[in-house]
Amino acid sequence: MANENMRMSAAGIAALHQYEHVVLHYYPDQAGNCTYGIGTLAHLGPCTPEELQRPVTLAQVDAALATRVADAENTVRRNVRNQQLTQAQFDALVSFTYNLGGRGATPVLQTADPGQMGQVAQEMGQYVYVHPFRNGRRQPAVRSQGLASRRRNEAAPFQQPGAGR
């Protein structure tokens, strides 16, 4: 099985830190969901006043990061079994999966499995919208410039000549 021994590289982890930032408290993400650490979703919807006052330790952030990266790596390995990925491609798919969750990333991962790398890059570019929560209701999708930039970076390894060979 292709990719069975791959793990996210130190460069991939550094990119996650850059995309997500380390925040040692609960905060509303750009969609208004309660989040902490390195983009770890606490729950959908706004944080409670108590959560906003609650500090988060670096040990908690590191533990959540390690768990979520391992889950994302497993999801990529489980879904991309036939196409051998480069380290940069694996890191990009793990980052993408970390951000969207396994279910959200599945369509892109299924495109990567048969080696349709140009299509992977194109599909990644569609995941640049958030549905903010306001007044307890999910709002229409809005384009996130931050996600658009992240997706360009994640898609880059799939656009290079020879990608998928």
Coordinates of N, CA and C in Angstrom, one line a residue:
M1 N 0.8 -1.2 0.0 CA 0.0 0.0 0.0 C 0.9 1.2 0.0
A2 N 0.7 2.1 -1.0 CA 1.4 3.4 -1.1 C 1.2 4.2 0.2
N3 N 2.2 4.9 0.6 CA 2.1 5.9 1.7 C 2.0 5.4 3.1
E4 N 2.0 4.0 3.2 CA 1.7 3.4 4.5 C 2.7 3.9 5.6
N5 N 3.9 4.2 5.3 CA 4.9 4.6 6.3 C 5.2 6.1 6.3
M6 N 4.4 6.9 5.6 CA 4.6 8.3 5.6 C 4.0 9.0 6.8
R7 N 4.7 10.1 7.2 CA 4.3 10.9 8.3 C 4.5 12.3 7.9
M8 N 3.8 13.2 8.5 CA 4.0 14.6 8.2 C 5.4 15.1 8.6
S9 N 6.0 15.8 7.7 CA 7.4 16.3 8.0 C 7.4 17.4 9.0
A10 N 8.6 17.8 9.4 CA 8.8 19.0 10.3 C 8.4 20.2 9.5
A11 N 8.6 20.3 8.2 CA 8.2 21.4 7.4 C 6.7 21.5 7.3
G12 N 6.0 20.3 7.3 CA 4.6 20.3 7.2 C 4.0 20.8 8.6
I13 N 4.6 20.4 9.7 CA 4.1 20.8 11.0 C 4.3 22.3 11.1
A14 N 5.5 22.8 10.6 CA 5.8 24.3 10.7 C 4.7 25.1 9.9
A15 N 4.3 24.5 8.7 CA 3.3 25.2 7.9 C 2.0 25.2 8.7
L16 N 1.6 24.1 9.3 CA 0.4 24.1 10.1 C 0.4 25.2 11.2
H17 N 1.6 25.4 11.9 CA 1.7 26.4 12.9 C 1.5 27.8 12.2
Q18 N 2.1 28.0 11.0 CA 1.9 29.2 10.3 C 0.5 29.5 9.9
Y19 N -0.2 28.5 9.4 CA -1.6 28.7 9.0 C -2.5 28.9 10.2
E20 N -2.3 28.2 11.2 CA -3.3 28.1 12.3 C -2.9 29.0 13.5
H21 N -1.6 29.2 13.7 CA -1.1 30.0 14.9 C -1.4 29.3 16.2
V22 N -0.6 29.5 17.2 CA -0.8 28.9 18.5 C -1.5 30.0 19.4
V23 N -2.7 29.6 19.8 CA -3.5 30.5 20.7 C -3.8 29.7 22.0
L24 N -3.4 30.3 23.1 CA -3.5 29.7 24.4 C -4.7 30.1 25.1
H25 N -5.8 30.2 24.4 CA -7.1 30.4 25.0 C -8.2 30.0 24.0
Y26 N -9.4 30.0 24.4 CA -10.5 29.7 23.5 C -10.8 31.0 22.7
Y27 N -11.2 30.9 21.5 CA -11.5 32.1 20.7 C -12.5 31.7 19.6
P28 N -13.2 32.7 19.0 CA -14.1 32.4 17.8 C -13.2 32.3 16.6
D29 N -13.3 31.3 15.8 CA -12.5 31.3 14.5 C -13.2 32.1 13.5
Q30 N -12.8 32.2 12.3 CA -13.4 33.1 11.3 C -14.8 32.8 11.0
A31 N -15.2 31.6 11.3 CA -16.6 31.2 11.1 C -17.5 31.4 12.3
G32 N -16.8 31.8 13.4 CA -17.5 32.0 14.7 C -17.6 30.8 15.6
N33 N -16.9 29.7 15.2 CA -16.9 28.5 16.0 C -15.9 28.6 17.1
C34 N -16.2 28.0 18.2 CA -15.3 28.0 19.4 C -14.1 27.1 19.1
T35 N -12.9 27.7 19.2 CA -11.7 27.1 18.8 C -10.6 27.4 19.8
Y36 N -9.5 26.6 19.9 CA -8.4 26.9 20.7 C -7.1 26.3 20.1
G37 N -6.0 26.7 20.7 CA -4.7 26.0 20.3 C -4.3 26.3 18.8
I38 N -4.0 25.3 18.1 CA -3.6 25.4 16.7 C -4.8 24.9 15.8
G39 N -5.9 25.8 15.8 CA -7.0 25.5 15.0 C -7.9 24.3 15.5
T40 N -7.8 24.0 16.8 CA -8.6 22.9 17.3 C -10.0 23.3 17.6
L41 N -11.0 22.8 16.9 CA -12.4 23.1 17.1 C -12.8 22.5 18.4
A42 N -13.3 23.4 19.3 CA -13.9 22.9 20.6 C -15.3 22.4 20.4
H43 N -16.0 23.3 19.6 CA -17.4 22.9 19.2 C -17.9 23.9 18.2
L44 N -18.9 23.5 17.5 CA -19.6 24.5 16.5 C -20.3 25.5 17.3
G45 N -20.3 26.7 16.8 CA -21.0 27.8 17.4 C -20.1 28.6 18.3
P46 N -20.6 29.7 18.9 CA -19.7 30.6 19.7 C -19.3 29.9 21.0
C47 N -18.1 30.4 21.5 CA -17.7 30.1 22.8 C -18.6 30.7 23.9
T48 N -18.7 30.0 25.0 CA -19.4 30.6 26.1 C -18.5 31.6 26.8
P49 N -19.1 32.5 27.6 CA -18.3 33.5 28.3 C -17.2 32.8 29.2
E50 N -17.6 31.6 29.8 CA -16.7 30.8 30.6 C -15.5 30.3 29.8
E51 N -15.8 29.8 28.6 CA -14.7 29.3 27.7 C -13.8 30.4 27.3
L52 N -14.3 31.6 27.0 CA -13.5 32.7 26.6 C -12.5 33.1 27.7
Q53 N -12.8 32.8 29.0 CA -12.0 33.1 30.1 C -11.0 32.0 30.5
R54 N -11.2 30.9 29.9 CA -10.4 29.7 30.2 C -9.1 29.7 29.5
P55 N -8.0 29.6 30.2 CA -6.7 29.5 29.5 C -6.4 28.1 29.0
V56 N -5.6 27.9 28.1 CA -5.2 26.6 27.5 C -3.7 26.6 27.6
T57 N -3.2 25.4 28.1 CA -1.7 25.3 28.3 C -1.1 24.8 27.0
L58 N 0.2 25.1 26.9 CA 0.9 24.6 25.7 C 0.9 23.1 25.6
A59 N 0.9 22.4 26.7 CA 0.8 21.0 26.7 C -0.5 20.5 26.2
Q60 N -1.6 21.2 26.5 CA -2.9 20.8 25.9 C -2.9 21.1 24.4
V61 N -2.3 22.2 24.0 CA -2.2 22.5 22.5 C -1.4 21.4 21.8
D62 N -0.3 21.1 22.4 CA 0.6 20.1 21.7 C -0.1 18.7 21.7
A63 N -0.8 18.4 22.7 CA -1.5 17.1 22.7 C -2.6 17.0 21.6
A64 N -3.3 18.1 21.6 CA -4.4 18.2 20.5 C -3.8 18.1 19.1
L65 N -2.7 18.9 18.9 CA -2.0 18.9 17.6 C -1.6 17.5 17.3
A66 N -0.9 16.8 18.2 CA -0.4 15.5 17.9 C -1.5 14.5 17.5
T67 N -2.6 14.6 18.3 CA -3.7 13.7 18.0 C -4.4 14.0 16.7
R68 N -4.6 15.3 16.4 CA -5.3 15.7 15.1 C -4.4 15.4 13.9
V69 N -3.1 15.6 14.0 CA -2.2 15.3 12.9 C -2.1 13.8 12.7
A70 N -2.1 13.0 13.7 CA -2.1 11.6 13.6 C -3.4 11.1 12.9
D71 N -4.5 11.7 13.3 CA -5.8 11.3 12.7 C -5.8 11.7 11.2
A72 N -5.3 12.9 10.9 CA -5.2 13.4 9.5 C -4.3 12.5 8.7
E73 N -3.1 12.1 9.2 CA -2.2 11.2 8.5 C -2.9 9.9 8.2
N74 N -3.6 9.3 9.2 CA -4.3 8.0 9.0 C -5.3 8.2 7.9
T75 N -6.0 9.3 7.9 CA -7.1 9.5 6.9 C -6.5 9.5 5.5
V76 N -5.4 10.2 5.4 CA -4.7 10.3 4.1 C -4.2 8.9 3.6
R77 N -3.6 8.2 4.5 CA -3.0 6.9 4.2 C -4.2 5.9 3.8
R78 N -5.3 6.0 4.5 CA -6.4 5.1 4.3 C -7.1 5.4 3.0
N79 N -7.1 6.7 2.5 CA -7.8 7.1 1.3 C -6.9 7.2 0.1
V80 N -5.6 7.3 0.3 CA -4.7 7.4 -0.9 C -3.8 6.2 -0.8
R81 N -4.3 5.1 -1.3 CA -3.7 3.8 -1.2 C -2.9 3.4 -2.5
N82 N -3.3 4.0 -3.6 CA -2.7 3.5 -4.9 C -1.7 4.4 -5.4
Q83 N -1.8 5.7 -5.2 CA -0.8 6.7 -5.7 C 0.2 7.0 -4.7
Q84 N 1.5 6.8 -5.0 CA 2.6 7.2 -4.1 C 2.7 8.7 -4.1
L85 N 2.6 9.3 -3.0 CA 2.8 10.7 -2.8 C 4.2 11.1 -2.6
T86 N 4.5 12.3 -3.0 CA 5.8 12.9 -2.5 C 5.6 13.4 -1.1
Q87 N 6.7 13.7 -0.4 CA 6.5 14.2 1.0 C 5.7 15.5 0.9
A88 N 6.0 16.4 0.0 CA 5.3 17.7 -0.1 C 3.8 17.4 -0.3
Q89 N 3.4 16.5 -1.2 CA 2.0 16.2 -1.4 C 1.4 15.6 -0.2
F90 N 2.1 14.7 0.5 CA 1.5 14.1 1.7 C 1.3 15.2 2.8
D91 N 2.3 16.0 3.0 CA 2.1 17.1 3.9 C 0.9 18.0 3.6
A92 N 0.8 18.3 2.3 CA -0.3 19.2 1.9 C -1.7 18.5 2.1
L93 N -1.8 17.2 1.8 CA -3.0 16.5 2.1 C -3.3 16.4 3.6
V94 N -2.3 16.2 4.4 CA -2.5 16.1 5.8 C -3.0 17.5 6.3
S95 N -2.3 18.6 5.9 CA -2.8 19.9 6.3 C -4.2 20.2 5.9
F96 N -4.5 19.8 4.7 CA -5.9 20.0 4.1 C -6.9 19.2 5.0
T97 N -6.6 18.0 5.3 CA -7.4 17.1 6.1 C -7.5 17.6 7.5
Y98 N -6.4 18.1 8.1 CA -6.4 18.7 9.4 C -7.4 19.8 9.5
N99 N -7.5 20.6 8.4 CA -8.3 21.8 8.4 C -9.8 21.4 8.2
L100 N -10.1 20.5 7.3 CA -11.4 20.2 6.9 C -12.0 19.0 7.7
G101 N -11.2 18.2 8.3 CA -11.6 16.9 8.9 C -11.7 15.9 7.8
G102 N -11.7 14.6 8.3 CA -11.6 13.5 7.3 C -12.8 13.5 6.4
R103 N -14.0 13.7 6.8 CA -15.2 13.7 6.0 C -15.1 14.8 4.9
G104 N -14.7 16.0 5.4 CA -14.7 17.1 4.4 C -13.6 17.0 3.4
A105 N -12.5 16.3 3.7 CA -11.4 16.1 2.8 C -11.5 14.9 1.9
T106 N -12.5 14.1 2.1 CA -12.6 12.8 1.4 C -12.7 13.0 -0.1
P107 N -13.5 13.9 -0.7 CA -13.5 14.1 -2.1 C -12.2 14.4 -2.8
V108 N -11.4 15.2 -2.1 CA -10.0 15.5 -2.7 C -9.1 14.3 -2.5
L109 N -9.2 13.6 -1.4 CA -8.4 12.4 -1.2 C -8.7 11.3 -2.2
Q110 N -10.0 11.2 -2.5 CA -10.4 10.2 -3.5 C -9.9 10.6 -4.9
T111 N -9.7 11.8 -5.2 CA -9.2 12.3 -6.5 C -7.7 12.0 -6.5
A112 N -7.0 12.1 -5.4 CA -5.6 11.8 -5.3 C -5.2 10.3 -5.5
D113 N -6.1 9.5 -5.0 CA -5.8 8.0 -5.0 C -5.5 7.5 -6.4
P114 N -6.3 7.8 -7.5 CA -5.9 7.3 -8.8 C -4.9 8.2 -9.5
G115 N -4.3 9.2 -8.8 CA -3.3 10.0 -9.4 C -3.7 11.2 -10.2
Q116 N -4.9 11.7 -10.0 CA -5.4 12.8 -10.8 C -4.9 14.1 -10.1
M117 N -3.6 14.4 -10.1 CA -3.0 15.4 -9.3 C -3.5 16.8 -9.8
G118 N -3.6 17.1 -11.0 CA -4.1 18.4 -11.5 C -5.5 18.7 -10.9
Q119 N -6.3 17.6 -10.9 CA -7.7 17.7 -10.4 C -7.6 18.0 -8.9
V120 N -6.7 17.4 -8.2 CA -6.6 17.6 -6.7 C -6.4 19.1 -6.5
A121 N -5.4 19.7 -7.2 CA -5.1 21.1 -7.0 C -6.4 21.9 -7.3
Q122 N -7.1 21.6 -8.4 CA -8.3 22.4 -8.7 C -9.3 22.2 -7.7
E123 N -9.6 21.0 -7.2 CA -10.6 20.8 -6.2 C -10.3 21.5 -4.9
M124 N -9.0 21.4 -4.5 CA -8.6 22.1 -3.2 C -9.0 23.6 -3.2
G125 N -8.8 24.2 -4.4 CA -9.2 25.6 -4.6 C -10.6 25.9 -4.3
Q126 N -11.5 25.0 -4.3 CA -12.9 25.2 -4.0 C -13.2 25.3 -2.5
Y127 N -12.3 24.9 -1.7 CA -12.5 24.9 -0.2 C -12.0 26.2 0.4
V128 N -12.6 27.3 0.0 CA -12.1 28.6 0.5 C -13.2 29.5 1.1
Y129 N -14.3 28.8 1.5 CA -15.5 29.5 2.0 C -15.8 29.1 3.4
V130 N -16.3 30.0 4.2 CA -16.7 29.7 5.6 C -18.2 30.1 5.7
H131 N -18.9 29.5 6.6 CA -20.3 29.8 6.9 C -20.3 30.4 8.4
P132 N -20.2 31.7 8.5 CA -20.1 32.3 9.8 C -21.4 32.0 10.6
F133 N -21.2 32.0 12.0 CA -22.4 31.9 12.9 C -22.6 33.3 13.4
R134 N -23.8 33.8 13.3 CA -24.2 35.1 13.9 C -25.6 34.9 14.5
N135 N -25.7 35.4 15.7 CA -27.0 35.3 16.3 C -27.5 33.9 16.4
G136 N -26.6 33.0 16.6 CA -27.0 31.6 16.8 C -27.4 30.9 15.5
R137 N -27.2 31.5 14.3 CA -27.6 30.9 13.1 C -26.4 30.9 12.1
R138 N -26.4 29.8 11.3 CA -25.3 29.7 10.3 C -25.7 30.7 9.1
Q139 N -24.7 31.4 8.7 CA -24.9 32.4 7.7 C -24.5 31.9 6.3
P140 N -24.9 32.6 5.2 CA -24.4 32.2 3.9 C -22.9 32.2 3.8
A141 N -22.4 31.4 2.9 CA -20.9 31.2 2.7 C -20.3 32.6 2.3
V142 N -19.1 32.8 2.9 CA -18.3 34.0 2.4 C -16.9 33.5 2.1
R143 N -16.3 34.1 1.1 CA -14.9 33.7 0.8 C -13.9 34.2 1.8
S144 N -13.0 33.3 2.2 CA -12.0 33.7 3.1 C -10.6 33.8 2.4
Q145 N -10.1 35.0 2.5 CA -8.8 35.3 1.8 C -7.7 34.4 2.4
G146 N -7.8 34.2 3.7 CA -6.8 33.3 4.4 C -6.8 31.9 3.9
L147 N -8.1 31.4 3.8 CA -8.2 30.0 3.2 C -7.8 29.9 1.8
A148 N -8.0 31.0 1.0 CA -7.6 31.0 -0.4 C -6.1 30.9 -0.5
S149 N -5.4 31.7 0.3 CA -4.0 31.6 0.3 C -3.4 30.3 0.8
R150 N -4.0 29.7 1.8 CA -3.6 28.4 2.3 C -3.9 27.3 1.2
R151 N -5.0 27.4 0.6 CA -5.3 26.4 -0.5 C -4.3 26.5 -1.6
R152 N -3.9 27.7 -2.0 CA -2.9 27.8 -3.0 C -1.6 27.1 -2.6
N153 N -1.2 27.3 -1.4 CA 0.0 26.7 -0.9 C -0.1 25.1 -0.8
E154 N -1.3 24.7 -0.4 CA -1.5 23.2 -0.3 C -1.6 22.6 -1.7
A155 N -2.1 23.3 -2.6 CA -2.3 22.8 -4.0 C -1.0 22.8 -4.8
A156 N 0.0 23.6 -4.4 CA 1.2 23.8 -5.2 C 1.9 22.5 -5.5
P157 N 2.1 21.5 -4.6 CA 2.8 20.3 -4.9 C 2.1 19.4 -5.9
F158 N 0.8 19.7 -6.2 CA 0.1 18.9 -7.2 C 0.1 19.5 -8.6
Q159 N 0.6 20.7 -8.7 CA 0.6 21.5 -9.9 C 2.0 21.4 -10.6
Q160 N 3.0 20.8 -9.9 CA 4.3 20.8 -10.5 C 4.4 19.7 -11.6
P161 N 5.3 20.0 -12.6 CA 5.5 19.0 -13.6 C 6.0 17.7 -13.0
G162 N 5.4 16.6 -13.5 CA 5.7 15.3 -13.0 C 5.0 14.9 -11.7
A163 N 4.1 15.7 -11.2 CA 3.3 15.4 -10.1 C 2.4 14.2 -10.4
G164 N 2.5 13.2 -9.5 CA 1.7 12.0 -9.7 C 2.4 10.9 -10.5
R165 N 3.6 11.1 -10.8 CA 4.4 10.0 -11.4 C 5.2 9.3 -10.4

